[in-house]
Amino acid sequence: MKVQLKHFYATTMALLAMGCSKEIEENQNAEPLETATELQVSDGRFYRPPSNAVLSNVKNLVTDFNVNNRDNNDDSAKLNTAIANLSSSGGKLIIPAGKYYLNKVRMQSNVHLEIDKGATIYPTRGIAANSNHRIFDFASKTGEKIENVSIIGKGGNFTVDLRGNSSKNLIVADVGNVENFKISNFDIKDEKTVFASILISFTGKPGDSWPHKGIIQNVNQTNAHTGYGLIQAYAADNILFKNLKCKGGVTLRLETDNLAMKAANRGGVRDIFATKISNTNGLTPVMFSPHFMENGKVTIDDVTAIGCAYAVRVEHGFIEIFDKENRANGQAYKNYIEGILGAGSVSELYKRNNGRTWAVRIANDFSERAYNHSNPAVNGIKPGSFKNSTVKNVKVTYKNTGAKLKHLFLPYLPCSEWSKLCKPGPTGFEYNGPSLGVSIDNTKRDNSLGNYNVQVITSKVQGFPNNYILNVKHNTAKVCNNGIGTIASCY
């Protein structure tokens, strides 16, 4: 039966006040709520455009710096020369339509790259397979803070093509010790490279040497790796993310797990705003995972998930401990930690540091015991959190295949639906299957260690079978105990 909008709105608001999503779960065909689709903040809060005097100083990468944009040669040195040339007085550098091969491009203060719609940027050919490569570096590795910089597509989106390179360790833009920046208007053609394409980085330099005041908008990525995606934010203050789209992976990953931040005891994200964040056939558009960092408030409006595991994923802050003795056997390390904290204290065992080091995640119920323990092998690490945050106007569409699923999600899929699952090959770890729901929130939504409150407000949910659990909470009972060995291969 069609529900009248006024009645549906009132009922839904009352249920949301009680932290309940039953009305939306039972009325999948009801009219969506009419909610604002823009944050009540202006771009001017985050980015100050260059003056007319700066923009009047115009150079062209091809005609002024002799770059051949038709061959396959490395253009990085000439682009770096052009940026350095403009930086002292400030100016705009036009990069016309054509193809460019780039790596380690160092952005500098007061330089604004304007890249034509018909331009395609490739990583330099033949780069080392096992090294990390940054196409554009916004002072993540340089010593000096930079200010007033931008990379903006002109006349539409330019293209960054990461496919077919000798290395999978590719970063499109590493945004570090920079203030007042804008990155916008391009498409990324990926093939599951092993970093988020845009890193919002902690540099490790003295002071608050991470991004402040910036806008990242109008970026589309395809074929992203499930463990990564478009954006990962480690450390940032006062950033706006706007109109970001990703196929696969995570579109906006607020996962503050940089190990240098743990050692420095600083970093994390604060005053983060986002609008129009979408994902198709991925893990989730939006992810909160504080690890060990105390983060500030996040405000997000207008999230779309089509054929994803969930629209919003909220992870408990947790204690992660690395094996300092570099044991060859991971089970031996797990047994060592459980010998200190007790059976069941290790919730996960896995490799970190590009597969070089064993690590364990301490089960949430053991956080207090580990944090206060006398043994230095486990103590002193405080699970992180976010300030009270909001994700509103969430729109979710079910698809019966194509979503990327973590193995920890699978027990919330009804057993009758497991025939829709398939498991990855030897180089992947995500499972492929149907959308699971609106949100998965592993916090207790209080102020105990590792817990915090993210309010998720839906405006449209459609297509889910009646027996699905649309909002999984920390204490939601598992509905299926089938083993992963029962899942057929995707290949």
Coordinates of C-alpha atoms in Angstrom, one line a residue:
M1 CA 0.0 0.0 0.0
K2 CA 1.3 3.4 -0.8
V3 CA 2.1 5.5 2.3
Q4 CA 1.2 9.1 2.3
L5 CA 4.3 11.3 2.4
K6 CA 3.3 13.3 5.4
H7 CA 2.4 10.3 7.5
F8 CA 5.6 8.5 6.3
Y9 CA 7.8 11.4 7.2
A10 CA 6.4 11.8 10.7
T11 CA 6.6 8.1 11.4
T12 CA 10.1 7.8 10.1
M13 CA 11.3 10.8 12.1
A14 CA 9.9 9.2 15.3
L15 CA 11.5 5.9 14.6
L16 CA 14.9 7.6 13.8
A17 CA 14.7 9.3 17.1
M18 CA 14.5 5.9 18.8
G19 CA 17.4 4.6 16.7
C20 CA 15.1 2.2 14.8
S21 CA 14.9 1.5 11.0
K22 CA 11.9 -0.8 11.0
E23 CA 9.6 1.6 9.1
I24 CA 12.0 1.8 6.2
E25 CA 12.7 -1.9 6.2
E26 CA 9.0 -2.6 6.0
N27 CA 8.1 0.0 3.4
Q28 CA 10.6 -0.5 0.6
N29 CA 8.2 1.0 -2.0
A30 CA 7.2 4.0 0.0
E31 CA 7.9 7.5 -1.4
P32 CA 11.4 8.8 -0.4
L33 CA 11.8 11.6 2.1
E34 CA 12.3 15.0 0.6
T35 CA 15.6 16.1 2.1
A36 CA 18.2 18.7 1.1
T37 CA 20.9 17.4 -1.2
E38 CA 23.5 20.0 -0.4
L39 CA 25.4 20.7 2.8
Q40 CA 24.7 24.1 4.3
V41 CA 28.3 25.2 3.8
S42 CA 29.9 27.2 1.0
D43 CA 32.9 26.3 -1.0
G44 CA 34.5 29.6 0.2
R45 CA 34.9 28.0 3.7
F46 CA 37.3 25.4 2.2
Y47 CA 39.1 27.1 -0.7
R48 CA 40.1 30.6 -1.7
P49 CA 40.6 30.8 -5.5
P50 CA 43.7 32.6 -6.9
S51 CA 43.6 36.3 -7.7
N52 CA 43.2 37.6 -11.2
A53 CA 46.8 38.7 -11.1
V54 CA 47.9 35.1 -10.6
L55 CA 45.6 33.7 -13.2
S56 CA 46.8 36.3 -15.8
N57 CA 50.3 34.8 -15.7
V58 CA 49.7 31.9 -18.1
K59 CA 52.1 29.4 -19.5
N60 CA 51.5 26.4 -21.7
L61 CA 53.3 23.1 -21.0
V62 CA 53.6 22.2 -24.7
T63 CA 54.4 25.5 -26.3
D64 CA 56.4 27.1 -23.5
F65 CA 58.2 24.0 -22.2
N66 CA 58.6 21.9 -25.3
V67 CA 56.6 18.9 -24.1
N68 CA 55.7 16.5 -26.9
N69 CA 52.2 15.3 -25.9
R70 CA 52.1 12.7 -28.7
D71 CA 55.0 10.4 -27.8
N72 CA 55.4 7.9 -24.8
N73 CA 58.4 9.6 -23.2
D74 CA 58.5 10.7 -19.5
D75 CA 57.3 14.3 -19.2
S76 CA 57.8 14.7 -15.5
A77 CA 61.0 16.7 -15.5
K78 CA 59.7 19.3 -17.9
L79 CA 56.4 19.6 -15.9
N80 CA 58.4 20.0 -12.7
T81 CA 60.5 22.7 -14.3
A82 CA 57.3 24.5 -15.4
I83 CA 55.9 24.3 -11.9
A84 CA 59.1 25.7 -10.4
N85 CA 59.2 28.5 -13.0
L86 CA 55.7 29.6 -12.1
S87 CA 55.9 29.2 -8.3
S88 CA 57.9 32.3 -7.4
S89 CA 55.3 34.7 -8.9
G90 CA 52.3 32.4 -9.1
G91 CA 50.5 31.5 -12.3
K92 CA 48.4 29.1 -14.3
L93 CA 49.9 26.3 -16.4
I94 CA 47.7 25.0 -19.2
I95 CA 48.1 21.3 -20.1
P96 CA 46.4 21.0 -23.5
A97 CA 44.7 17.9 -25.0
G98 CA 47.1 15.0 -25.6
K99 CA 48.9 12.3 -23.7
Y100 CA 51.4 12.7 -20.9
Y101 CA 53.5 10.2 -18.9
L102 CA 54.2 11.4 -15.4
N103 CA 55.6 10.4 -12.1
K104 CA 56.8 12.4 -9.0
V105 CA 55.4 15.7 -10.1
R106 CA 56.0 18.1 -7.2
M107 CA 53.3 20.6 -6.7
Q108 CA 54.5 24.0 -5.4
S109 CA 52.8 27.1 -3.9
N110 CA 50.8 29.4 -6.1
V111 CA 50.7 27.1 -9.1
H112 CA 47.4 26.1 -10.7
L113 CA 47.3 23.4 -13.3
E114 CA 44.5 23.6 -15.8
I115 CA 44.2 20.4 -17.8
D116 CA 42.1 20.1 -20.9
K117 CA 39.3 17.6 -21.2
G118 CA 41.1 15.8 -24.0
A119 CA 44.2 15.2 -22.0
T120 CA 45.1 11.7 -20.7
I121 CA 47.8 11.2 -18.0
Y122 CA 49.6 7.9 -17.7
P123 CA 52.1 6.8 -15.1
T124 CA 55.6 6.8 -16.5
R125 CA 56.4 3.6 -18.3
G126 CA 58.8 1.1 -16.9
I127 CA 58.7 2.3 -13.3
A128 CA 59.8 -0.2 -10.6
A129 CA 57.1 -2.8 -9.8
N130 CA 57.7 -3.0 -6.1
S131 CA 58.1 0.7 -5.3
N132 CA 55.3 3.2 -4.5
H133 CA 54.7 5.8 -7.1
R134 CA 52.9 9.2 -6.8
I135 CA 51.9 10.9 -10.0
F136 CA 51.2 14.3 -8.2
D137 CA 52.7 15.0 -4.9
F138 CA 51.3 17.9 -2.8
A139 CA 54.2 18.1 -0.3
S140 CA 53.8 14.6 1.1
K141 CA 57.5 14.0 0.6
T142 CA 59.0 17.5 0.3
G143 CA 60.2 19.4 3.3
E144 CA 58.3 22.7 2.8
K145 CA 54.6 23.4 3.3
I146 CA 52.9 24.6 0.2
E147 CA 49.8 26.8 -0.2
N148 CA 47.3 27.9 -2.9
V149 CA 47.5 25.1 -5.4
S150 CA 45.1 23.4 -7.7
I151 CA 44.7 20.8 -10.4
I152 CA 41.4 21.4 -12.3
G153 CA 40.0 19.9 -15.5
K154 CA 39.0 22.5 -18.1
G155 CA 35.9 22.0 -20.3
G156 CA 35.1 18.7 -18.6
N157 CA 37.0 15.8 -17.0
F158 CA 40.5 14.8 -18.1
T159 CA 41.6 11.2 -17.8
V160 CA 44.1 9.4 -15.6
D161 CA 44.8 5.9 -17.0
L162 CA 46.5 3.5 -14.5
R163 CA 46.0 0.4 -16.6
G164 CA 48.7 -1.8 -18.0
N165 CA 51.6 -0.3 -16.0
S166 CA 54.6 -2.2 -14.7
S167 CA 53.6 -1.3 -11.1
K168 CA 50.3 -1.7 -9.2
N169 CA 51.6 0.6 -6.4
L170 CA 50.1 3.8 -7.9
I171 CA 48.8 6.9 -6.3
V172 CA 47.3 9.6 -8.4
A173 CA 47.6 12.4 -5.9
D174 CA 49.3 12.3 -2.5
V175 CA 48.0 15.3 -0.6
G176 CA 50.3 16.2 2.3
N177 CA 51.6 19.4 3.9
V178 CA 49.3 21.8 2.0
E179 CA 46.8 24.5 2.8
N180 CA 44.2 26.0 0.4
F181 CA 44.0 23.5 -2.4
K182 CA 41.5 22.2 -5.0
I183 CA 41.6 19.0 -7.0
S184 CA 38.7 18.5 -9.5
N185 CA 37.3 17.2 -12.8
F186 CA 38.9 14.0 -13.8
D187 CA 38.2 10.3 -14.4
I188 CA 40.5 7.5 -13.2
K189 CA 40.6 4.3 -15.2
D190 CA 42.0 1.7 -12.7
E191 CA 42.7 -2.0 -12.6
K192 CA 42.7 -2.6 -8.9
T193 CA 45.9 -0.8 -8.0
V194 CA 46.9 -1.2 -4.4
F195 CA 46.4 2.3 -2.9
A196 CA 43.5 4.6 -2.7
S197 CA 44.0 6.9 -5.8
I198 CA 43.9 10.1 -3.7
L199 CA 45.6 10.0 -0.3
I200 CA 45.0 12.6 2.3
S201 CA 48.2 12.1 4.1
F202 CA 50.0 12.4 7.4
T203 CA 53.6 13.5 6.5
G204 CA 55.3 13.0 9.9
K205 CA 56.9 16.4 9.8
P206 CA 56.8 18.7 12.9
G207 CA 53.5 20.4 13.8
D208 CA 50.1 19.9 12.1
S209 CA 51.8 19.0 8.7
W210 CA 48.8 17.6 6.9
P211 CA 46.1 19.0 4.6
H212 CA 44.2 22.0 5.7
K213 CA 41.3 23.8 3.9
G214 CA 40.7 22.1 0.5
I215 CA 38.1 20.8 -1.9
I216 CA 38.2 17.5 -3.8
Q217 CA 35.3 17.2 -6.3
N218 CA 34.0 15.8 -9.5
V219 CA 36.2 12.7 -9.6
N220 CA 35.1 9.3 -11.0
Q221 CA 37.0 6.0 -10.7
T222 CA 36.3 2.6 -12.2
N223 CA 37.5 -0.9 -11.3
A224 CA 38.9 0.1 -7.9
H225 CA 40.4 -2.4 -5.5
T226 CA 38.1 -3.5 -2.8
G227 CA 40.7 -2.9 -0.1
Y228 CA 41.3 0.7 -1.3
G229 CA 39.2 2.8 -3.7
L230 CA 39.1 6.5 -4.5
I231 CA 39.9 8.5 -1.3
Q232 CA 41.6 7.5 1.9
A233 CA 41.9 10.2 4.6
Y234 CA 44.5 9.8 7.3
A235 CA 44.9 13.3 8.5
A236 CA 43.0 16.5 7.5
D237 CA 41.3 19.6 8.8
N238 CA 38.4 21.4 7.1
I239 CA 38.1 19.5 3.9
L240 CA 35.1 19.3 1.5
F241 CA 34.6 16.1 -0.6
K242 CA 32.0 16.7 -3.3
N243 CA 30.5 14.7 -6.2
L244 CA 32.8 11.6 -6.0
K245 CA 31.9 8.4 -7.8
C246 CA 33.6 5.0 -7.6
K247 CA 32.9 1.5 -9.1
G248 CA 34.4 -1.1 -6.8
G249 CA 36.2 -0.4 -3.5
V250 CA 35.3 2.4 -1.2
T251 CA 34.6 6.0 -2.4
L252 CA 35.4 7.9 0.8
R253 CA 37.4 5.9 3.3
L254 CA 37.9 7.7 6.6
E255 CA 40.2 5.1 7.9
T256 CA 42.9 6.6 10.1
D257 CA 45.4 3.7 10.3
N258 CA 48.7 5.4 9.3
L259 CA 51.3 3.8 11.6
A260 CA 53.4 7.0 11.7
M261 CA 50.4 8.7 13.4
K262 CA 50.4 6.0 16.1
A263 CA 54.1 6.7 16.8
A264 CA 53.7 10.5 16.7
N265 CA 50.4 10.5 18.6
R266 CA 48.9 13.1 16.3
G267 CA 47.0 13.3 13.0
G268 CA 43.4 12.1 12.3
V269 CA 40.6 14.0 10.6
R270 CA 38.4 16.9 11.8
D271 CA 35.7 19.1 10.3
I272 CA 35.2 16.8 7.3
F273 CA 32.2 17.6 5.0
A274 CA 31.0 15.5 2.1
T275 CA 28.1 15.6 -0.4
K276 CA 27.1 13.5 -3.4
I277 CA 29.2 10.4 -2.6
S278 CA 28.3 7.3 -4.6
N279 CA 29.5 3.8 -5.3
T280 CA 28.4 1.0 -7.6
N281 CA 29.3 -2.7 -7.3
G282 CA 31.7 -2.0 -4.5
L283 CA 32.1 -2.4 -0.7
T284 CA 30.6 0.9 0.4
P285 CA 30.5 4.6 -0.6
V286 CA 31.4 5.8 3.0
M287 CA 33.5 4.1 5.6
F288 CA 34.4 5.1 9.2
S289 CA 37.3 3.3 10.8
P290 CA 39.3 5.2 13.4
H291 CA 41.7 2.4 14.4
F292 CA 43.8 4.1 17.2
M293 CA 43.0 7.8 16.3
E294 CA 40.7 10.3 18.1
N295 CA 39.0 12.0 15.2
G296 CA 36.6 15.0 14.9
K297 CA 33.2 15.4 13.5
V298 CA 32.1 14.3 10.0
T299 CA 29.0 15.6 8.2
I300 CA 27.9 13.9 5.0
D301 CA 24.8 14.5 2.9
D302 CA 23.6 12.6 -0.2
V303 CA 25.1 9.1 -0.3
T304 CA 24.1 6.6 -3.1
A305 CA 24.9 2.9 -3.0
I306 CA 24.0 0.7 -6.0
G307 CA 24.8 -2.9 -5.7
C308 CA 27.2 -2.4 -2.8
A309 CA 27.6 -4.5 0.4
Y310 CA 26.4 -1.5 2.4
A311 CA 26.0 2.2 2.0
V312 CA 27.7 3.1 5.3
R313 CA 30.2 1.1 7.2
V314 CA 31.1 2.1 10.7
E315 CA 33.9 0.2 12.5
H316 CA 34.8 0.1 16.2
G317 CA 38.1 1.7 17.1
F318 CA 40.4 -1.2 17.9
I319 CA 43.8 -2.2 19.1
E320 CA 46.1 -3.6 16.4
I321 CA 49.4 -5.2 17.5
F322 CA 52.3 -6.0 15.2
D323 CA 54.7 -9.0 15.7
K324 CA 58.0 -7.3 16.6
E325 CA 59.8 -10.6 16.4
N326 CA 58.6 -11.2 12.8
R327 CA 57.6 -14.8 13.4
A328 CA 57.2 -17.0 10.3
N329 CA 54.1 -18.6 11.7
G330 CA 51.1 -16.4 12.3
Q331 CA 49.3 -18.9 14.5
A332 CA 52.3 -18.9 16.9
Y333 CA 51.9 -15.1 17.2
K334 CA 48.1 -15.3 17.8
N335 CA 48.8 -18.0 20.5
Y336 CA 51.3 -15.7 22.1
I337 CA 48.9 -12.7 22.4
E338 CA 46.0 -14.9 23.6
G339 CA 48.4 -16.3 26.2
I340 CA 48.6 -12.8 27.6
L341 CA 45.0 -11.6 27.2
G342 CA 43.0 -14.9 27.2
A343 CA 41.3 -17.2 24.7
G344 CA 39.2 -15.3 22.2
S345 CA 41.1 -12.0 22.6
V346 CA 42.3 -12.1 19.0
S347 CA 39.5 -11.4 16.6
E348 CA 41.7 -11.4 13.4
L349 CA 45.1 -12.5 12.3
Y350 CA 46.6 -11.1 9.1
K351 CA 49.6 -9.6 7.4
R352 CA 50.5 -5.9 7.3
N353 CA 53.4 -3.9 5.8
N354 CA 52.8 -5.3 2.3
G355 CA 52.7 -8.9 3.7
R356 CA 55.9 -8.7 5.7
T357 CA 54.6 -8.6 9.2
W358 CA 52.0 -10.5 11.2
A359 CA 49.4 -8.4 13.0
V360 CA 46.5 -9.2 15.2
R361 CA 43.3 -7.2 16.0
I362 CA 42.2 -7.4 19.6
A363 CA 38.5 -8.3 20.0
N364 CA 36.4 -5.3 21.0
D365 CA 35.4 -6.9 24.3
F366 CA 39.1 -7.2 25.3
S367 CA 40.0 -3.6 24.6
E368 CA 39.9 -2.4 28.2
R369 CA 41.9 -5.4 29.4
A370 CA 44.6 -4.9 26.7
Y371 CA 44.8 -1.1 27.2
N372 CA 45.3 -1.4 31.0
H373 CA 47.4 -4.6 31.0
S374 CA 50.8 -4.6 32.6
N375 CA 52.5 -6.4 29.7
P376 CA 54.0 -3.9 27.3
A377 CA 53.5 -6.3 24.4
V378 CA 49.8 -5.4 24.4
N379 CA 49.2 -2.3 26.5
G380 CA 49.0 1.4 26.0
I381 CA 47.2 1.5 22.6
K382 CA 43.9 3.3 23.0
P383 CA 41.1 2.4 20.5
G384 CA 40.1 5.4 18.4
S385 CA 36.8 7.1 17.7
F386 CA 35.0 9.9 15.9
K387 CA 33.0 12.8 17.4
N388 CA 29.3 12.4 16.9
S389 CA 28.8 12.4 13.1
T390 CA 25.9 12.3 10.6
V391 CA 25.3 10.7 7.3
K392 CA 21.9 11.7 5.8
N393 CA 19.9 11.3 2.6
V394 CA 21.3 7.8 2.1
K395 CA 19.8 6.1 -1.0
V396 CA 20.4 2.3 -1.4
T397 CA 19.5 0.1 -4.4
Y398 CA 19.7 -3.7 -4.1
K399 CA 21.4 -5.8 -6.8
N400 CA 21.5 -9.6 -6.5
T401 CA 25.1 -9.8 -7.7
G402 CA 28.2 -7.6 -8.1
A403 CA 28.6 -6.3 -4.6
K404 CA 32.1 -6.7 -3.0
L405 CA 31.7 -8.4 0.4
K406 CA 34.1 -8.9 3.3
H407 CA 34.1 -12.4 4.9
L408 CA 33.0 -10.8 8.2
F409 CA 29.8 -9.6 6.5
L410 CA 28.7 -13.0 5.2
P411 CA 27.0 -14.3 8.4
Y412 CA 24.4 -11.5 8.0
L413 CA 23.3 -12.9 4.6
P414 CA 20.4 -15.3 4.9
C415 CA 21.5 -18.9 4.2
S416 CA 18.9 -19.1 1.4
E417 CA 20.8 -16.4 -0.5
W418 CA 24.3 -18.0 -0.3
S419 CA 23.9 -19.6 -3.7
K420 CA 24.4 -16.0 -5.0
L421 CA 27.9 -15.8 -3.6
C422 CA 31.2 -16.6 -5.2
K423 CA 34.7 -16.5 -3.8
P424 CA 37.7 -14.8 -5.4
G425 CA 40.8 -16.2 -7.0
P426 CA 44.2 -16.4 -5.3
T427 CA 45.0 -12.7 -5.9
G428 CA 41.8 -11.3 -4.4
F429 CA 40.1 -11.3 -1.0
E430 CA 36.6 -9.9 -1.6
Y431 CA 33.6 -12.1 -2.1
N432 CA 31.1 -11.3 -4.9
G433 CA 27.4 -11.4 -4.1
P434 CA 24.2 -9.5 -3.5
S435 CA 23.8 -6.2 -1.7
L436 CA 23.4 -6.8 2.1
G437 CA 21.8 -3.6 3.4
V438 CA 22.0 0.0 4.4
S439 CA 24.6 0.0 7.2
I440 CA 26.8 -2.1 9.3
D441 CA 27.8 -0.4 12.6
N442 CA 30.1 -2.3 14.9
T443 CA 30.1 0.3 17.6
K444 CA 28.0 0.5 20.8
R445 CA 27.2 4.1 20.0
D446 CA 28.5 5.3 23.4
N447 CA 31.7 6.8 24.8
S448 CA 33.4 3.6 26.0
L449 CA 36.8 2.7 24.5
G450 CA 36.5 2.5 20.7
N451 CA 32.8 3.4 20.5
Y452 CA 31.2 6.5 19.0
N453 CA 27.9 7.6 17.3
V454 CA 27.3 8.0 13.6
Q455 CA 23.7 8.7 12.8
V456 CA 22.6 7.3 9.4
I457 CA 19.4 8.7 7.9
T458 CA 18.0 7.0 4.9
S459 CA 15.8 8.6 2.3
K460 CA 15.3 5.8 -0.2
V461 CA 15.8 2.0 0.1
Q462 CA 14.6 -0.2 -2.7
G463 CA 14.7 -3.8 -4.0
F464 CA 15.8 -5.8 -0.9
P465 CA 14.2 -9.1 -0.2
N466 CA 12.0 -9.1 3.0
N467 CA 14.3 -11.4 5.0
Y468 CA 17.4 -9.1 4.8
I469 CA 18.7 -7.3 7.9
L470 CA 19.1 -3.8 6.5
N471 CA 20.9 -2.2 9.5
V472 CA 23.4 -4.5 11.2
K473 CA 24.5 -3.4 14.7
H474 CA 27.2 -4.6 17.0
N475 CA 24.9 -7.0 18.8
T476 CA 22.9 -8.2 15.7
A477 CA 22.6 -12.0 15.7
K478 CA 24.2 -13.8 12.8
V479 CA 21.6 -15.4 10.6
C480 CA 23.8 -18.0 8.8
N481 CA 26.7 -20.1 9.9
N482 CA 27.6 -21.6 6.6
G483 CA 31.3 -22.0 6.1
I484 CA 33.1 -20.1 3.4
G485 CA 34.2 -23.5 2.0
T486 CA 30.6 -24.0 0.7
I487 CA 31.0 -21.0 -1.6
A488 CA 31.8 -21.7 -5.3
S489 CA 34.6 -19.9 -7.1
C490 CA 33.9 -16.8 -9.2
Y491 CA 36.3 -18.2 -11.9

